[in-house]
Each structure stands twice: as structure tokens, then as C-alpha cells.
Amino acid sequence: MSRRSGILEFAVLGLLRESPMHGYELRKRLNTSLGIFRAFSYGTLYPCLKTLVASGWLIEEPGSAPEEALAASLAGRRAKIVYRLTAEGKEHFEELLSQTGPDAWEDEHFAARFAFFGQTEREVRMRVLEGRRSRLEERLEKMSASLARTRERLDDYTLELQRHGMESVEREVRWLNELIESERAGRDQRRSGPDSPAPRQNSTSDSTTSDTSSTTNSTTGDEGGLPRLRGTSGGSPPPAPGPPDPSEDTTP
């Protein structure tokens, strides 16, 4: 299985864990929710679904009411089908979520993993984020060294393009630093617990600290790893998907 198809299978399983969908819904979600699939060939989705069905991780179910299915049959059309995650498929997806190896740090795979961080354990999130940061720091070091060697031979536009690439990597490293610090802060707060003894202060400070702590504990839980984003991604929203092709939502 290629890396690209592995990412697609991971994303499909993750989306179907949220709810069953038919093919067109999956296509739309892959485009709008997971922008890394904007340019993927729609012809690869249905073979992917068939592979997952053959593996026992998905099942196909009729997606239309009986009368609609009958009308489709009389009109010579094939009825839409819905793909549902099986118990084995859910277990397989959770196993994939727990993996933190180098593949999880690569550009496209990291984007897919990050899209499902809400379903990922905190410690796994930390390892993936730290691995991604390490990978980008290595990339930044190589880019800087390459630029230093070739600076004199580059024209102004090529030099500016090189600088732009480095700035993009630097921005992502800063973004990852924020995420990692936020995850650590949430973990440390959970470890301290509401019953941990507070430092001694005067009565006014005690009251203020107690109120602030109460508010913080009520708004930061195990899922509270993501800081408020401040436009760090720099990307534009993915284009809206094209009109549905009913023939691709049916059983071959």
C-alpha cells in the first residue's frame, strides 16, 4: 500500500467513525474538511472504499428508502449505498491513531493526523507534534545551509523564493511550539488536580486565585489541547466541490 493510499484510507475511516456516509458525502468532506485531498483523483476513492470493505473495516448498506430504490431501479439507475464503519474498522482506526512514527510527521500525513486530533490521546498528540517540529527544524537547518552555499549564484527572484520557503517553515515551527506548550499546560493542570494545596497568600489574593482557578478548571479538560488560532496557517479555504455525479455514489 502506497503512502498516499494509506493516508486516504486513514481519512475515510476517520470520517466514517463520525457517521455513515455515501460516496458523494465522503468526497465533499475530504475536500472541505481535509484540504490535503483537494487535488486527489476521485477515481481513487471508490477503489479505496472497496478495499476497506474487503478488509472487513466497512460495510455497504442501502442508502435510499425502499420506494426511492424501486424508482431508481425502474429508471435504470443504481441505488445509492452508504458506507458504515464496522467494529473491526473502528478498532483498526484507533490503532492507526496511536501510531507516532516518522510517517505521522510528513506533510500530508501530519495534516490528516492533525484533523483527527480531537479523537487522539493527549500523549500521542504530544509525540506527533514534537516529531513534526523536529522534522521541520531539520528541514530548516538544511534550507539555511543550502541558501548560504548558493546565495551568490541566485538571482533576486530565486533568492526571494528561497526566503519565502524558509519563512513558511519558521511560521509552522512557531505554531507547533504554541500547540506543544498548550498541550503541556493542559497536562500539568490535570496532574495538579483541584485538590492540590495552593500557595499561601493573603485573604484577598486567596479569593481571587480561587475564583480564577475554578474558572480555568471548568474550561480546560482533557480535550483542551488546542490554543486559539491566530491566522498562522496562512492558507486559503479549499474550493467548493463540483456538482455530484450520481453514478459514482452507486454500487458498481
Tab-separated table of C-alpha atoms in Angstrom:
chain	number	residue	atom	x	y	z
A	1	MET	CA	0.000	0.000	0.000
A	2	SER	CA	1.439	3.375	-1.021
A	3	ARG	CA	1.779	6.209	1.455
A	4	ARG	CA	-0.829	8.251	-0.450
A	5	SER	CA	-3.429	5.462	-0.397
A	6	GLY	CA	-2.664	4.828	3.276
A	7	ILE	CA	-3.448	8.454	4.099
A	8	LEU	CA	-6.700	8.253	2.136
A	9	GLU	CA	-7.783	5.071	3.915
A	10	PHE	CA	-6.974	6.654	7.282
A	11	ALA	CA	-9.051	9.739	6.444
A	12	VAL	CA	-12.002	7.694	5.172
A	13	LEU	CA	-12.058	5.558	8.316
A	14	GLY	CA	-11.865	8.679	10.481
A	15	LEU	CA	-14.739	10.412	8.714
A	16	LEU	CA	-16.923	7.311	8.799
A	17	ARG	CA	-16.250	6.943	12.508
A	18	GLU	CA	-18.225	10.173	12.920
A	19	SER	CA	-21.213	8.892	10.934
A	20	PRO	CA	-22.070	6.660	7.972
A	21	MET	CA	-21.907	8.422	4.594
A	22	HIS	CA	-22.398	7.722	0.934
A	23	GLY	CA	-19.683	8.318	-1.620
A	24	TYR	CA	-20.547	11.889	-2.558
A	25	GLU	CA	-20.636	12.950	1.091
A	26	LEU	CA	-17.183	11.464	1.599
A	27	ARG	CA	-15.872	13.246	-1.469
A	28	LYS	CA	-17.214	16.541	-0.169
A	29	ARG	CA	-15.819	16.063	3.343
A	30	LEU	CA	-12.407	15.077	2.007
A	31	ASN	CA	-12.367	18.327	0.046
A	32	THR	CA	-13.818	20.723	2.602
A	33	SER	CA	-12.720	19.278	5.950
A	34	LEU	CA	-9.402	17.793	4.842
A	35	GLY	CA	-7.990	20.225	2.328
A	36	ILE	CA	-4.985	17.985	1.630
A	37	PHE	CA	-7.265	15.963	-0.656
A	38	ARG	CA	-8.278	18.884	-2.872
A	39	ALA	CA	-6.279	17.550	-5.795
A	40	PHE	CA	-6.768	13.821	-5.313
A	41	SER	CA	-8.371	11.845	-8.114
A	42	TYR	CA	-11.986	10.983	-7.355
A	43	GLY	CA	-11.391	7.747	-9.221
A	44	THR	CA	-9.206	6.591	-6.321
A	45	LEU	CA	-11.929	6.944	-3.683
A	46	TYR	CA	-14.154	4.062	-4.741
A	47	PRO	CA	-11.340	1.506	-5.105
A	48	CYS	CA	-10.260	2.617	-1.638
A	49	LEU	CA	-13.767	2.013	-0.291
A	50	LYS	CA	-13.889	-1.424	-1.920
A	51	THR	CA	-10.546	-2.301	-0.331
A	52	LEU	CA	-11.819	-1.276	3.094
A	53	VAL	CA	-14.991	-3.304	2.594
A	54	ALA	CA	-12.955	-6.349	1.544
A	55	SER	CA	-10.800	-5.926	4.661
A	56	GLY	CA	-13.912	-6.042	6.859
A	57	TRP	CA	-13.489	-2.471	8.087
A	58	LEU	CA	-16.547	-1.109	6.254
A	59	ILE	CA	-19.899	-2.482	5.208
A	60	GLU	CA	-22.190	-1.302	2.413
A	61	GLU	CA	-25.844	-0.608	3.155
A	62	PRO	CA	-28.752	0.654	1.036
A	63	GLY	CA	-28.882	4.417	1.388
A	64	SER	CA	-32.333	5.128	-0.044
A	65	ALA	CA	-35.867	4.486	1.121
A	66	PRO	CA	-37.424	1.378	-0.493
A	67	GLU	CA	-39.653	3.434	-2.775
A	68	GLU	CA	-36.684	5.518	-3.918
A	69	ALA	CA	-34.672	2.380	-4.590
A	70	LEU	CA	-37.571	0.988	-6.627
A	71	ALA	CA	-37.865	4.203	-8.613
A	72	ALA	CA	-34.140	4.129	-9.330
A	73	SER	CA	-34.406	0.540	-10.483
A	74	LEU	CA	-37.325	1.305	-12.809
A	75	ALA	CA	-35.431	4.272	-14.221
A	76	GLY	CA	-32.402	2.120	-14.917
A	77	ARG	CA	-30.306	3.788	-12.228
A	78	ARG	CA	-28.467	2.034	-9.450
A	79	ALA	CA	-29.445	2.866	-5.873
A	80	LYS	CA	-27.035	4.815	-3.703
A	81	ILE	CA	-25.224	2.956	-0.979
A	82	VAL	CA	-23.991	4.101	2.413
A	83	TYR	CA	-20.676	3.075	3.940
A	84	ARG	CA	-20.638	2.251	7.648
A	85	LEU	CA	-17.666	1.573	9.910
A	86	THR	CA	-17.603	-1.906	11.472
A	87	ALA	CA	-16.365	-2.727	14.964
A	88	GLU	CA	-13.180	-4.100	13.381
A	89	GLY	CA	-12.826	-0.904	11.370
A	90	LYS	CA	-13.145	1.233	14.484
A	91	GLU	CA	-10.522	-0.862	16.250
A	92	HIS	CA	-8.203	-0.560	13.243
A	93	PHE	CA	-8.655	3.219	13.108
A	94	GLU	CA	-7.877	3.553	16.810
A	95	GLU	CA	-4.721	1.527	16.240
A	96	LEU	CA	-3.731	3.912	13.437
A	97	LEU	CA	-4.421	6.893	15.722
A	98	SER	CA	-1.990	5.542	18.300
A	99	GLN	CA	0.933	5.379	15.858
A	100	THR	CA	3.579	8.075	16.274
A	101	GLY	CA	6.314	7.003	13.854
A	102	PRO	CA	8.058	9.174	11.254
A	103	ASP	CA	5.230	8.763	8.722
A	104	ALA	CA	2.987	10.759	11.064
A	105	TRP	CA	5.364	13.735	10.782
A	106	GLU	CA	5.380	14.027	6.986
A	107	ASP	CA	3.498	16.889	5.340
A	108	GLU	CA	0.330	15.194	4.072
A	109	HIS	CA	0.102	12.507	6.730
A	110	PHE	CA	0.581	15.053	9.514
A	111	ALA	CA	-2.268	17.173	8.135
A	112	ALA	CA	-4.558	14.127	8.129
A	113	ARG	CA	-3.468	13.136	11.639
A	114	PHE	CA	-3.994	16.659	12.932
A	115	ALA	CA	-7.530	16.723	11.500
A	116	PHE	CA	-8.399	13.887	13.910
A	117	PHE	CA	-6.540	15.145	16.966
A	118	GLY	CA	-9.889	15.532	18.722
A	119	GLN	CA	-10.098	11.721	18.749
A	120	THR	CA	-6.445	11.200	19.712
A	121	GLU	CA	-4.968	10.656	23.180
A	122	ARG	CA	-3.049	13.598	24.625
A	123	GLU	CA	0.267	11.736	24.913
A	124	VAL	CA	0.012	10.615	21.298
A	125	ARG	CA	-0.726	14.172	20.204
A	126	MET	CA	2.362	15.373	22.051
A	127	ARG	CA	4.621	12.791	20.379
A	128	VAL	CA	3.282	13.594	16.920
A	129	LEU	CA	3.643	17.353	17.445
A	130	GLU	CA	7.160	17.039	18.807
A	131	GLY	CA	8.137	14.712	15.972
A	132	ARG	CA	6.739	17.130	13.403
A	133	ARG	CA	8.624	20.026	14.998
A	134	SER	CA	11.854	18.036	14.973
A	135	ARG	CA	11.374	17.183	11.301
A	136	LEU	CA	10.770	20.828	10.382
A	137	GLU	CA	13.753	22.035	12.401
A	138	GLU	CA	15.932	19.593	10.445
A	139	ARG	CA	14.429	20.857	7.196
A	140	LEU	CA	15.007	24.469	8.220
A	141	GLU	CA	18.651	23.768	9.034
A	142	LYS	CA	19.201	22.171	5.626
A	143	MET	CA	17.456	25.028	3.827
A	144	SER	CA	19.559	27.589	5.669
A	145	ALA	CA	22.782	25.749	4.845
A	146	SER	CA	21.799	25.401	1.196
A	147	LEU	CA	20.921	29.089	0.942
A	148	ALA	CA	24.264	30.087	2.466
A	149	ARG	CA	26.132	27.984	-0.120
A	150	THR	CA	24.195	29.175	-3.183
A	151	ARG	CA	23.270	32.749	-2.257
A	152	GLU	CA	25.861	34.322	-4.567
A	153	ARG	CA	24.678	32.283	-7.566
A	154	LEU	CA	20.961	33.026	-7.212
A	155	ASP	CA	19.095	35.847	-8.891
A	156	ASP	CA	16.873	38.095	-6.777
A	157	TYR	CA	13.641	36.226	-7.525
A	158	THR	CA	15.014	32.781	-6.807
A	159	LEU	CA	16.559	34.117	-3.616
A	160	GLU	CA	13.234	35.595	-2.569
A	161	LEU	CA	11.503	32.279	-3.246
A	162	GLN	CA	14.044	30.503	-1.041
A	163	ARG	CA	13.443	33.014	1.740
A	164	HIS	CA	9.687	32.608	1.408
A	165	GLY	CA	10.046	28.847	1.835
A	166	MET	CA	12.136	29.295	4.957
A	167	GLU	CA	9.672	31.769	6.430
A	168	SER	CA	6.823	29.314	5.864
A	169	VAL	CA	8.693	26.597	7.753
A	170	GLU	CA	9.587	29.028	10.547
A	171	ARG	CA	5.918	30.013	10.921
A	172	GLU	CA	4.881	26.387	11.262
A	173	VAL	CA	7.581	25.759	13.866
A	174	ARG	CA	6.258	28.689	15.920
A	175	TRP	CA	2.722	27.341	15.550
A	176	LEU	CA	3.856	23.897	16.707
A	177	ASN	CA	5.608	25.467	19.698
A	178	GLU	CA	2.314	27.074	20.722
A	179	LEU	CA	0.436	23.799	20.368
A	180	ILE	CA	3.027	21.870	22.348
A	181	GLU	CA	3.056	24.433	25.156
A	182	SER	CA	-0.733	24.352	25.267
A	183	GLU	CA	-0.754	20.561	25.482
A	184	ARG	CA	1.823	20.649	28.267
A	185	ALA	CA	-0.130	23.265	30.178
A	186	GLY	CA	-3.267	21.144	29.983
A	187	ARG	CA	-1.401	18.047	31.124
A	188	ASP	CA	0.250	19.855	34.035
A	189	GLN	CA	-3.086	21.281	35.139
A	190	ARG	CA	-4.685	17.841	35.072
A	191	ARG	CA	-1.843	16.414	37.139
A	192	SER	CA	-2.118	19.156	39.742
A	193	GLY	CA	-5.818	18.438	40.223
A	194	PRO	CA	-8.403	20.539	42.032
A	195	ASP	CA	-7.372	19.157	45.448
A	196	SER	CA	-3.695	20.187	45.233
A	197	PRO	CA	-2.693	22.605	48.010
A	198	ALA	CA	-2.459	26.208	46.850
A	199	PRO	CA	0.370	28.522	47.958
A	200	ARG	CA	-0.333	30.690	50.976
A	201	GLN	CA	-1.483	34.214	50.122
A	202	ASN	CA	-3.434	36.981	51.807
A	203	SER	CA	-7.184	36.613	52.001
A	204	THR	CA	-7.906	38.890	49.032
A	205	SER	CA	-5.456	37.029	46.804
A	206	ASP	CA	-6.816	33.687	48.017
A	207	SER	CA	-10.308	34.655	46.950
A	208	THR	CA	-9.193	35.937	43.558
A	209	THR	CA	-6.983	32.930	42.905
A	210	SER	CA	-9.742	30.532	43.896
A	211	ASP	CA	-12.193	32.152	41.504
A	212	THR	CA	-9.687	32.145	38.638
A	213	SER	CA	-8.674	28.538	39.287
A	214	SER	CA	-12.293	27.452	39.351
A	215	THR	CA	-12.937	29.123	36.015
A	216	THR	CA	-9.809	27.618	34.464
A	217	ASN	CA	-10.614	24.104	35.653
A	218	SER	CA	-14.121	24.324	34.271
A	219	THR	CA	-12.945	25.388	30.808
A	220	THR	CA	-9.825	23.233	30.393
A	221	GLY	CA	-10.249	19.490	30.305
A	222	ASP	CA	-8.536	16.519	28.747
A	223	GLU	CA	-9.616	17.735	25.322
A	224	GLY	CA	-8.331	21.271	25.855
A	225	GLY	CA	-5.067	20.954	23.936
A	226	LEU	CA	-5.697	23.394	21.099
A	227	PRO	CA	-4.952	27.103	21.566
A	228	ARG	CA	-6.924	29.785	19.827
A	229	LEU	CA	-5.590	30.078	16.293
A	230	ARG	CA	-4.286	33.444	15.196
A	231	GLY	CA	-4.049	33.122	11.458
A	232	THR	CA	-0.886	31.048	11.489
A	233	SER	CA	-1.853	28.699	8.714
A	234	GLY	CA	-1.790	31.361	6.015
A	235	GLY	CA	-3.773	29.184	3.631
A	236	SER	CA	-6.941	29.901	1.729
A	237	PRO	CA	-10.079	27.806	2.081
A	238	PRO	CA	-10.357	24.865	-0.297
A	239	PRO	CA	-12.525	25.335	-3.386
A	240	ALA	CA	-16.086	24.143	-3.218
A	241	PRO	CA	-16.591	20.644	-4.661
A	242	GLY	CA	-18.174	20.303	-8.085
A	243	PRO	CA	-21.684	19.029	-8.745
A	244	PRO	CA	-22.347	15.451	-7.675
A	245	ASP	CA	-22.025	12.615	-10.126
A	246	PRO	CA	-24.775	10.204	-9.061
A	247	SER	CA	-23.147	7.344	-10.932
A	248	GLU	CA	-20.181	7.409	-8.584
A	249	ASP	CA	-22.367	7.024	-5.478
A	250	THR	CA	-23.727	3.653	-6.531
A	251	THR	CA	-22.658	0.089	-6.348
A	252	PRO	CA	-20.543	-0.785	-9.420
